[in-house]
Coordinates of C-alpha atoms and ligand atoms in Angstrom, one line a residue:
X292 CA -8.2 16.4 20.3
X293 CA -5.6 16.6 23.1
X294 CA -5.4 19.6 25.3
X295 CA -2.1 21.3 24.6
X296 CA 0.1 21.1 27.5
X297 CA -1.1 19.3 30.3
X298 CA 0.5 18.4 33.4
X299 CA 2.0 15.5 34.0
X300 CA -0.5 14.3 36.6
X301 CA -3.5 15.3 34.6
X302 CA -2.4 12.8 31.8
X303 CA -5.2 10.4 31.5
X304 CA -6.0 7.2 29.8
X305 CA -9.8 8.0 29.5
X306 CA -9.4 11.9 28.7
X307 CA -6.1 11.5 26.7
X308 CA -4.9 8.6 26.1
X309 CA -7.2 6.3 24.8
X310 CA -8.3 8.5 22.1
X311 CA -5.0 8.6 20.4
X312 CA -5.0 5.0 21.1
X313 CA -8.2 4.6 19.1
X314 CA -8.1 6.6 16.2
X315 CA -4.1 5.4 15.7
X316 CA -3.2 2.2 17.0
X317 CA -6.3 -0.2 17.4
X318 CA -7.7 -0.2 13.2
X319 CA -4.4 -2.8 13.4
X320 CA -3.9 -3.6 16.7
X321 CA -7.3 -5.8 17.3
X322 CA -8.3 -9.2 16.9
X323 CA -8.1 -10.9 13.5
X324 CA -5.6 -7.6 12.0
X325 CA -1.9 -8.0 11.5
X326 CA -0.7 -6.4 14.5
X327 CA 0.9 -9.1 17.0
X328 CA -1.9 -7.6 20.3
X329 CA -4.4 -5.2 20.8
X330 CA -4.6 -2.4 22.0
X331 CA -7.8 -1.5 22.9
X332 CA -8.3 -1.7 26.3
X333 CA -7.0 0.3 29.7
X334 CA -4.9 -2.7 29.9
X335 CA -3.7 -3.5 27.3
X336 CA -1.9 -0.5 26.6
X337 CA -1.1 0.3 30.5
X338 CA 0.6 -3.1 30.4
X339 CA 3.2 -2.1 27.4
X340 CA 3.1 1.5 27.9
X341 CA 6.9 2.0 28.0
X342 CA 7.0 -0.5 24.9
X343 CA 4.5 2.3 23.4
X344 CA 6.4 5.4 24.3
X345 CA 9.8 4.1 23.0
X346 CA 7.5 2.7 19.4
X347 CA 5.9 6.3 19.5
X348 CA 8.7 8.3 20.1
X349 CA 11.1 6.8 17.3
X350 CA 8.1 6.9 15.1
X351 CA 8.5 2.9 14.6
X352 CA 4.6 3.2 15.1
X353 CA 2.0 4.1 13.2
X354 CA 4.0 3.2 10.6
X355 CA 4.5 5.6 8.0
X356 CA 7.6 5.8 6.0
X357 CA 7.4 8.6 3.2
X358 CA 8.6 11.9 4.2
X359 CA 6.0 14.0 5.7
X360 CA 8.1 17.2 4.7
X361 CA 8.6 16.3 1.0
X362 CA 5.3 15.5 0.8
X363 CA 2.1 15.3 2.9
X364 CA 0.4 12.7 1.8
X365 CA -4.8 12.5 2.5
X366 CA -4.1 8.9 3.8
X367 CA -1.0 10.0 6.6
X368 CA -0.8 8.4 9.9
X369 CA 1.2 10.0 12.0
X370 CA 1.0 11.2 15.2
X371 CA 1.5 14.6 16.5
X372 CA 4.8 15.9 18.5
X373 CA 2.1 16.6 21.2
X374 CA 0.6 12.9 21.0
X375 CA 3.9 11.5 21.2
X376 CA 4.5 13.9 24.2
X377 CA 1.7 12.6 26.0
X378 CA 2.3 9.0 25.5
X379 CA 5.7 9.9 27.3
X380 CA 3.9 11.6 30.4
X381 CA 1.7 9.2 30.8
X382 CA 3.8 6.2 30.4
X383 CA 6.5 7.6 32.9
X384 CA 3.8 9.6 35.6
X385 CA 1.8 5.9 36.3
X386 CA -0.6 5.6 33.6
X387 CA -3.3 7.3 35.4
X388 CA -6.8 5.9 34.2
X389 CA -9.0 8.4 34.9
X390 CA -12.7 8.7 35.7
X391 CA -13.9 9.9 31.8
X392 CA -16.5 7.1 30.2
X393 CA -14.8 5.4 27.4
X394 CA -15.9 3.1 25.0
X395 CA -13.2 -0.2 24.6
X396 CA -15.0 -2.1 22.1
X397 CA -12.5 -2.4 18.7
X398 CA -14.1 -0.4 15.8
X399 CA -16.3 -2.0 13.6
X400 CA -14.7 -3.2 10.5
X401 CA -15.7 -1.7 7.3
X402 CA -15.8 -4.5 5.3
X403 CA -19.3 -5.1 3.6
X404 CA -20.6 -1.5 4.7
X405 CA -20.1 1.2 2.2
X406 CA -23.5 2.8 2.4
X407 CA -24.7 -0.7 4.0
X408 CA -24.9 -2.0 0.7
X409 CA -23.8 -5.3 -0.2
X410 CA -21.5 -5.1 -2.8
X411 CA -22.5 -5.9 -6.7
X412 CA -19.1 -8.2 -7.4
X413 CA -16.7 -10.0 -5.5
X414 CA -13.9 -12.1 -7.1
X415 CA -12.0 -14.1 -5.0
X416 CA -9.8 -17.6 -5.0
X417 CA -12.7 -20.2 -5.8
X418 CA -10.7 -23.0 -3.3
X419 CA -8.5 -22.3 0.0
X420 CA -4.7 -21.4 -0.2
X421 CA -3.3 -23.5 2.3
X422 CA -0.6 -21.5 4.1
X423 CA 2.2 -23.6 5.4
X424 CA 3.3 -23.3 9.3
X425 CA 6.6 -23.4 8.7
X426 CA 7.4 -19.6 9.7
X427 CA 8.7 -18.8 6.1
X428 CA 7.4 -14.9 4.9
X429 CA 5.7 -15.7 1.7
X430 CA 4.7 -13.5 -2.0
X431 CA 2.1 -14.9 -3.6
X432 CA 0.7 -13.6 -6.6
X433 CA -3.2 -15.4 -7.7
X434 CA -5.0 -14.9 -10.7
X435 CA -8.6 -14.3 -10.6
X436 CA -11.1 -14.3 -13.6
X437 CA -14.4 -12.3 -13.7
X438 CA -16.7 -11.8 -17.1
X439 CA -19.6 -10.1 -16.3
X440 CA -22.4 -9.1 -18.6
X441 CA -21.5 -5.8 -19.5
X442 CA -18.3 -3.5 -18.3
X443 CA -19.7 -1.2 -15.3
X444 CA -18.6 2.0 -13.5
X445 CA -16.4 1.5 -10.5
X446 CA -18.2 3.5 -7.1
X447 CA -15.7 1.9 -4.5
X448 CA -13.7 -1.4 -4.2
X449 CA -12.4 -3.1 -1.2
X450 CA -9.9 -5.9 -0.4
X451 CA -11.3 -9.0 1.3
X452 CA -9.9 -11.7 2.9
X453 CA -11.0 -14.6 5.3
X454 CA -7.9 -14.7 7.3
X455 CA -6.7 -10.8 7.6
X456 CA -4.4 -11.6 10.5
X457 CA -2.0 -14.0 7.9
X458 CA -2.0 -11.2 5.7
X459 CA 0.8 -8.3 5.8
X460 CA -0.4 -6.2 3.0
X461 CA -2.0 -7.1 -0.3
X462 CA -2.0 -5.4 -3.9
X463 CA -4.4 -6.2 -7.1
X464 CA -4.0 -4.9 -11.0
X465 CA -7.1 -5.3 -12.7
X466 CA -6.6 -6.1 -16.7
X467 CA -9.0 -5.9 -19.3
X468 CA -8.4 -9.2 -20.9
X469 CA -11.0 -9.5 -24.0
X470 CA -9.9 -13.0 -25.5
X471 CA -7.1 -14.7 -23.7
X472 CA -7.5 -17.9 -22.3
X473 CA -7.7 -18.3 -18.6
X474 CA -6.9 -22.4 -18.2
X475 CA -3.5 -22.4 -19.5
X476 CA -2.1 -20.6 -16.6
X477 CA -1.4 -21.6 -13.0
X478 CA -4.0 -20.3 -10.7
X479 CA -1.1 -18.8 -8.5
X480 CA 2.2 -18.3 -8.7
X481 CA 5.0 -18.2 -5.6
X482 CA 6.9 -15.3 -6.4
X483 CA 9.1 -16.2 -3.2
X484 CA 11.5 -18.7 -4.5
X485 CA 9.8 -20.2 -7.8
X486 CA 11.5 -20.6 -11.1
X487 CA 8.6 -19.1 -12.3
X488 CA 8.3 -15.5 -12.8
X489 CA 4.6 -14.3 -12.8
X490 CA 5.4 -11.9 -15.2
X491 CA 5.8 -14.5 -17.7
X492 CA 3.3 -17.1 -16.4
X493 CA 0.6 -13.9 -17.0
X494 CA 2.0 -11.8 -19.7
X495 CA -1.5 -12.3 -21.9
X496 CA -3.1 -11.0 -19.3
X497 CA -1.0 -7.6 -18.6
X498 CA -1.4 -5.9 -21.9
X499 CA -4.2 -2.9 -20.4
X500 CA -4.0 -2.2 -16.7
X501 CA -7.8 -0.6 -15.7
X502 CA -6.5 0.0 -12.2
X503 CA -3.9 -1.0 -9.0
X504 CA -5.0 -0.9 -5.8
X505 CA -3.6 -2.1 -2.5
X506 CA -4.5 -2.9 1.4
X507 CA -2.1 -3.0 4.4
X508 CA -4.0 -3.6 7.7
X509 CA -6.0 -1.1 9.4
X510 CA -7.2 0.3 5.7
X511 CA -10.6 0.3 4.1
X512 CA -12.3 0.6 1.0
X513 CA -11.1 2.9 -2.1
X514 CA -13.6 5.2 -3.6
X515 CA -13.6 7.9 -5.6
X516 CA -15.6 11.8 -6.3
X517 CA -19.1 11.2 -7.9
X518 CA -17.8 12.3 -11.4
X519 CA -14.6 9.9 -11.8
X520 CA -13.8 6.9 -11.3
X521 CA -12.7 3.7 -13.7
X522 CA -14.3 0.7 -15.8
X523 CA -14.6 -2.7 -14.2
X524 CA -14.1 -4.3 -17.9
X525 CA -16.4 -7.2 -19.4
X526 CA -13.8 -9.7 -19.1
X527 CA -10.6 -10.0 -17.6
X528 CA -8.5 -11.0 -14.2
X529 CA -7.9 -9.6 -11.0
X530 CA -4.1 -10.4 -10.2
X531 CA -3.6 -10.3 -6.7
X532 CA -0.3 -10.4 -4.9
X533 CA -0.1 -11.0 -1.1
X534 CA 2.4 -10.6 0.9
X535 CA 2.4 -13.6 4.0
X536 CA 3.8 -13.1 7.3
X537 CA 5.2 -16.1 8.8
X538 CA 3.1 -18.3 10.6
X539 CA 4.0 -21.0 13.1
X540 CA 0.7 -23.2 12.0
X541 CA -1.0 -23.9 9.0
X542 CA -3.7 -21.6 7.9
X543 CA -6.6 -21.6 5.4
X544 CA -6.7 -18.3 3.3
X545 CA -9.3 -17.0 0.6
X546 CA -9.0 -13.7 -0.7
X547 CA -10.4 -11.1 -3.2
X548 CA -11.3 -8.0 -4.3
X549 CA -15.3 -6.7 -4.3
X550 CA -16.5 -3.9 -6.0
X551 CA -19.8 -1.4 -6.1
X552 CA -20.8 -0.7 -9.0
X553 CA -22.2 3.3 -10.2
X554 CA -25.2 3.3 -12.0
X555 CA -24.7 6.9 -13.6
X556 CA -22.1 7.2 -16.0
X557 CA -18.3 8.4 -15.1
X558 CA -17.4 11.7 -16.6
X559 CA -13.6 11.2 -16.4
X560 CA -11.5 7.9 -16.2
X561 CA -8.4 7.0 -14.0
X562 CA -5.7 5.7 -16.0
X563 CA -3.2 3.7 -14.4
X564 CA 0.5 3.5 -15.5
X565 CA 3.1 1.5 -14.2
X566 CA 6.9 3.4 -14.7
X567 CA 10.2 2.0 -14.8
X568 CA 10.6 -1.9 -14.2
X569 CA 8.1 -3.6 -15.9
X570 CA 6.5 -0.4 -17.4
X571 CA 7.0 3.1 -19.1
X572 CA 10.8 3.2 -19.6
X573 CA 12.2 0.0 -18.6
X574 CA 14.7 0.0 -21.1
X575 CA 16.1 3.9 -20.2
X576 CA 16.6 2.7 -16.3
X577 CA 20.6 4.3 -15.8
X578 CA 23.3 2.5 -15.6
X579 CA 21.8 -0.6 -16.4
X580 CA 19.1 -2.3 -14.3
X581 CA 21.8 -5.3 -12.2
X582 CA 23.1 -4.8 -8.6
X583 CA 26.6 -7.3 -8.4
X584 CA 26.6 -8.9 -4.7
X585 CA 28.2 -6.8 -1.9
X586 CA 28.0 -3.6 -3.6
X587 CA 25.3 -0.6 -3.3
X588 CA 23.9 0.5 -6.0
X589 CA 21.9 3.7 -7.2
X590 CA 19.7 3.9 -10.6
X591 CA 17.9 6.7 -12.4
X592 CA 14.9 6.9 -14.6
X593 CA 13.9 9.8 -16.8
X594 CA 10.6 9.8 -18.1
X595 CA 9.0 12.9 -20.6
X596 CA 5.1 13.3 -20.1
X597 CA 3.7 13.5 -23.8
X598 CA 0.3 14.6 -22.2
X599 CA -0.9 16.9 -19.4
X600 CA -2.7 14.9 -16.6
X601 CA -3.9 15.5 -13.4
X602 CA -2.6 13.3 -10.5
X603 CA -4.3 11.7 -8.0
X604 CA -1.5 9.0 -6.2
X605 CA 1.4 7.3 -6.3
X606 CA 2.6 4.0 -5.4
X607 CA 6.3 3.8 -5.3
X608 CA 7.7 0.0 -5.3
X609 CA 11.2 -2.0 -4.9
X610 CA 11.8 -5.5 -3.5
X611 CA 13.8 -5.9 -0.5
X612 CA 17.2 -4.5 -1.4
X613 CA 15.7 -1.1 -2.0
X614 CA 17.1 1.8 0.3
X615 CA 15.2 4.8 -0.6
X616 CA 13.0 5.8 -3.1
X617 CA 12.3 9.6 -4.5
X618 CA 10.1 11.1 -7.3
X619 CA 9.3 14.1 -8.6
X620 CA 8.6 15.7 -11.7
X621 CA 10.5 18.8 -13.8
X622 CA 8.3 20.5 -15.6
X623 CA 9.1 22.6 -18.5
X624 CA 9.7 25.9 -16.6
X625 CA 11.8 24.3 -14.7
X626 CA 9.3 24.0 -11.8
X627 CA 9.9 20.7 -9.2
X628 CA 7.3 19.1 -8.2
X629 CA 7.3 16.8 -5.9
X630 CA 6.0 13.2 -5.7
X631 CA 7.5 10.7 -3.0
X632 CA 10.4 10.4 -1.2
X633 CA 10.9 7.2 1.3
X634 CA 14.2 7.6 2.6
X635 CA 14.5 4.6 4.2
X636 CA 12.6 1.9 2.4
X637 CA 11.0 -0.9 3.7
X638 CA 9.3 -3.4 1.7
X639 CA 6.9 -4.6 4.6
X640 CA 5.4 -1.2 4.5
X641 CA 4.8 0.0 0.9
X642 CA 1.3 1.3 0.1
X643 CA -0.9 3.4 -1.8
X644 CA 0.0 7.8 -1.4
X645 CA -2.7 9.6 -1.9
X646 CA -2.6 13.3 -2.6
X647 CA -5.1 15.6 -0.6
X648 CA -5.5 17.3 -4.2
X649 CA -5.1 16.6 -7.7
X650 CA -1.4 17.8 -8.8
X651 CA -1.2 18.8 -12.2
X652 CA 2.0 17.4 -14.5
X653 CA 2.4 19.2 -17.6
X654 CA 2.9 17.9 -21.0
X655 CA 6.7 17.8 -21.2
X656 CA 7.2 17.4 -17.6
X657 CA 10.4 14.7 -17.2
X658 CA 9.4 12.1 -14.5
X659 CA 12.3 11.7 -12.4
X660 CA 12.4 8.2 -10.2
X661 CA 16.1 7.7 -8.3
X662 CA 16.3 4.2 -6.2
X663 CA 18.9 3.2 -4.1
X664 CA 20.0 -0.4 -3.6
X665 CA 21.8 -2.7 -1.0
X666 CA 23.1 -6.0 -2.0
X667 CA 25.6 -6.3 0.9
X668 CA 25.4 -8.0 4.6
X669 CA 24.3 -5.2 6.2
X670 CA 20.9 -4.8 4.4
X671 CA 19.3 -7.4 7.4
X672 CA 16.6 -7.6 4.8
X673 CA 18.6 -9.1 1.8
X674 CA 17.4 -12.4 1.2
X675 CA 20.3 -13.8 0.0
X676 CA 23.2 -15.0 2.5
X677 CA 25.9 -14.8 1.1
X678 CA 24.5 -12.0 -1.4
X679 CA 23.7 -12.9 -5.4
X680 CA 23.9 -10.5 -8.3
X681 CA 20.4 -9.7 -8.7
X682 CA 18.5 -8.4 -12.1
X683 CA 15.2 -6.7 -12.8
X684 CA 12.5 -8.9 -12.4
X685 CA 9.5 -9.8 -10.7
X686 CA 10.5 -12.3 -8.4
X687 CA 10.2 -11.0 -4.6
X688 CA 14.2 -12.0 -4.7
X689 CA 14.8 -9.4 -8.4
X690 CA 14.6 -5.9 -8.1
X691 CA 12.4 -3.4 -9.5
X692 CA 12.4 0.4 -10.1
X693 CA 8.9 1.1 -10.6
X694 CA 6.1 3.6 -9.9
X695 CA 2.3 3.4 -10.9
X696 CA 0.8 6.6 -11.3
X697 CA -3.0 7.0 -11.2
X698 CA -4.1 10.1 -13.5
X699 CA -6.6 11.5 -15.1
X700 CA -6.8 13.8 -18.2
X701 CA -6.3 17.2 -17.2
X702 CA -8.9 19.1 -17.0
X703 CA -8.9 23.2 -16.3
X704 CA -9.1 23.9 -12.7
X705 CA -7.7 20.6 -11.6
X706 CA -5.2 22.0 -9.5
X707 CA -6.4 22.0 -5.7
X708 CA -9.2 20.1 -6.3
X709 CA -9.9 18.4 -3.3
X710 CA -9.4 14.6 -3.0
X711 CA -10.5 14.0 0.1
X712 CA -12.8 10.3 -0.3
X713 CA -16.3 10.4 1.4
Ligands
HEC866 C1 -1.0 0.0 9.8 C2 -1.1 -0.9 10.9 C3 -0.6 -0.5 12.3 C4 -0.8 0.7 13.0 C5 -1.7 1.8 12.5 C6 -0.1 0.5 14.2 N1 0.6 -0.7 14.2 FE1 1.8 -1.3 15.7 N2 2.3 -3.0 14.6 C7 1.7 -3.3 13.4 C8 2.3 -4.6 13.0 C9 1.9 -5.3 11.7 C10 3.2 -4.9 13.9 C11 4.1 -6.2 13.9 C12 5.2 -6.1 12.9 C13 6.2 -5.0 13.1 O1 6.7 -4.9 14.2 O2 6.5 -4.4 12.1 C14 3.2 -3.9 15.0 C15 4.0 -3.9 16.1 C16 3.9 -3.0 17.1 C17 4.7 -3.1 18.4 C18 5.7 -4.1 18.7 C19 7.0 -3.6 18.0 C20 8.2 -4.6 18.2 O3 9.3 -4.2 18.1 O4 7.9 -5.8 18.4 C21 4.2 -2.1 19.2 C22 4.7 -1.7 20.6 C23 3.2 -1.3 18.5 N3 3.0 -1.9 17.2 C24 2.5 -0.2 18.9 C25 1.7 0.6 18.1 C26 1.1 1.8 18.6 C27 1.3 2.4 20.0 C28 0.4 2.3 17.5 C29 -0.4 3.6 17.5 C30 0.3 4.8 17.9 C31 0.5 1.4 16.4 N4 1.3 0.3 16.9 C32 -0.1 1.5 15.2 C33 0.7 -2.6 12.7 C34 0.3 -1.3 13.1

């Protein structure tokens, strides 16, 4: 932890620095991770520390965009005013290296090493993707079948990849598909430009949602408390959509999900539910669900709770129009509660929100979701030039309003209990 208020010319990399460095930057910012350079070394952050103080201090980096005073969120990554504070002092008093021993070795991926074990499943692409080098961002969603001998209890899973550095973030649904056939469909579908809508390529195959997950760079494994957790059906697909930055070569890409199986029994079950676009309420989206080119647009969903559940995260998503997001919940006292709130959206950096602990929504609570939209010039992300009407859909260029929710059943005493993952 960093001493509260040193001077500026005790600022050290080695007593200091390089421990914020560490624990925030370098889980990206190391070979083979998203991030454009590492920073892991004396010099490699003395080198761009004015870069680092101007990234730190507008909170461009870590990146984080909900609101940390809506809602604090177990998996935040932010730094602290006095972290930022230091980074400044340092940067402008001569980077000082100091004489304290520190290690500058990157930190050992997780992958593979939950408990050491090797994990029980993995389901990934059976050939390489071959991503083109032609410096075009690109949304790929694959569809990956598993059967296994018998459905199993889920311990932890973790996104795998053999080219992480491609990769800007990833997320996977896995559907319990009993009967369905699985050679009728494209393998993947490019939900960048193509005619095709995954939606409709894999509609068979999106009837019961067991789970959602996601990775961005720099995160781990998922697990959950000994007594919960979720069903790794018998049969079914793992549909995995991953988000490509652009690359100035051609690159060789084969991704999945792997799982650890429990071998006692789960008490309670996650259920995941996918709100508003393509889920719960689609149809009551207000006014309806079209932004016209040039104009900004704002929508509303209203959703009542028919059952009281317990909540354990949130993952908020729109495509690259989307402006800000917010959630939160009325209950029937008239209590708020709050979910998300992302005031300025950015479709690069939409993950997973994990609440420190379970928050309780009571039967009858309304769901609130408001999005904001921005179908003119000035959204530098709109992908069309000059802008198109644009409709709900799944296509990175549609729109969406949605929210998966991961719950469980309420259970007395719920409330506060701690979600912090082991
Ligand atoms: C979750 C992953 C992640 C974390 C954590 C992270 N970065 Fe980054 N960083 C990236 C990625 C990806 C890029 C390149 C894309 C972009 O600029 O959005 C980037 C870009 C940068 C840039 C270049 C910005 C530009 O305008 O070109 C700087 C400087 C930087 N990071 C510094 C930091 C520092 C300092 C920290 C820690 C305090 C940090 N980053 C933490 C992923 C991360």
């Amino acid at each position: 932890m960093p001493v509260l208020h040193v001077s500026a010319q005790q600022v050290t990399w080695s007593q200091h620095i390089a421990p914020v460095i560490h624990r925030n930057c370098t889980p990206c910012h190391r070979p083979g991770d998203a991030a454009p350079f590492s920073l892991i070394t004396y010099e490699d952050v003395a080198k761009r520390a004015n870069f680092i103080k101007r990234v730190t201090e507008s909170r461009y980096m870590p990146p984080w965009k909900p609101d940390p005073h809506y809602v604090s969120f177990a998996n935040e990554r932010r730094l602290t005013a006095e972290e930022i504070r230091l980074i400044g002092e340092w940067a402008e008093s001569g980077m000082s290296k100091g004489d304290a021993p520190v290690k500058e070795e990157p930190p050992v991926t997780t992958t593979g090493t939950l408990n050491n074990r090797q994990p029980d499943l993995v389901v990934k692409m059976k050939t390489a993707y071959t991503l083109k080098g032609d410096n075009v961002e690109r949304f790929i969603v694959y569809k990956l079948p598993f059967e296994l001998p018998d459905s199993m209890a889920v311990e932890a899973i973790e996104f795998v990849s053999s080219n992480r550095k491609v990769i800007h973030h990833a997320n996977y649904e896995i559907n319990d598909v009993p009967h369905a056939d699985f050679d009728n469909t494209a393998d993947y579908v490019d939900n960048t430009e193509s005619h095709l809508d995954y939606y409709q390529q894999y509609i068979n195959y999106r009837k019961k949602m067991k789970y959602f997950g996601g990775w961005i760079p720099g995160s781990s494994y998922e697990s959950y408390p000994e007594d919960i957790g979720w069903m790794m059906p018998k049969r079914g697909v793992v549909l995995l959509t991953v988000h490509y930055a652009p690359v100035g070569k051609d690159e060789e890409v084969i991704s999945g999900v792997q799982f650890y199986f429990r071998k006692k029994l789960i008490k309670r079950i996650i259920n995941a539910t996918t709100y508003g676009s393509g889920g719960v309420g689609e149809k009551d989206i207000e006014p309806f669900f079209y932004i016209p080119a040039n104009v900004e647009k704002s929508f509303k969903l209203k959703v009542k709770l028919t059952e009281t559940q317990s909540l354990l995260y949130v993952w908020p998503h729109m495509h690259l129009l989307g402006k800000s997001f917010k959630a939160y919940a009325v209950t029937p006292a008239k209590d708020t509660i709050r979910l998300v709130s992302v005031p300025q959206w950015d479709f690069n950096w939409q993950e997973i929100y994990w609440f420190p602990k379970m928050v309780k929504l009571p039967k009858g609570a309304v769901l609130m979701m408001e999005g904001e939209y921005d179908n003119t010039v000035n959204n530098a992300s709109n992908p069309s030039f000059p802008p198109q009407l644009v409709y709900g859909a799944m296509r990175t260029k549609d729109e969406m309003l949605t929210m998966i929710m991961m719950t469980l059943s309420y259970e007395e005493g719920d409330e506060g209990r701690d979600l912090k993952r082991p």
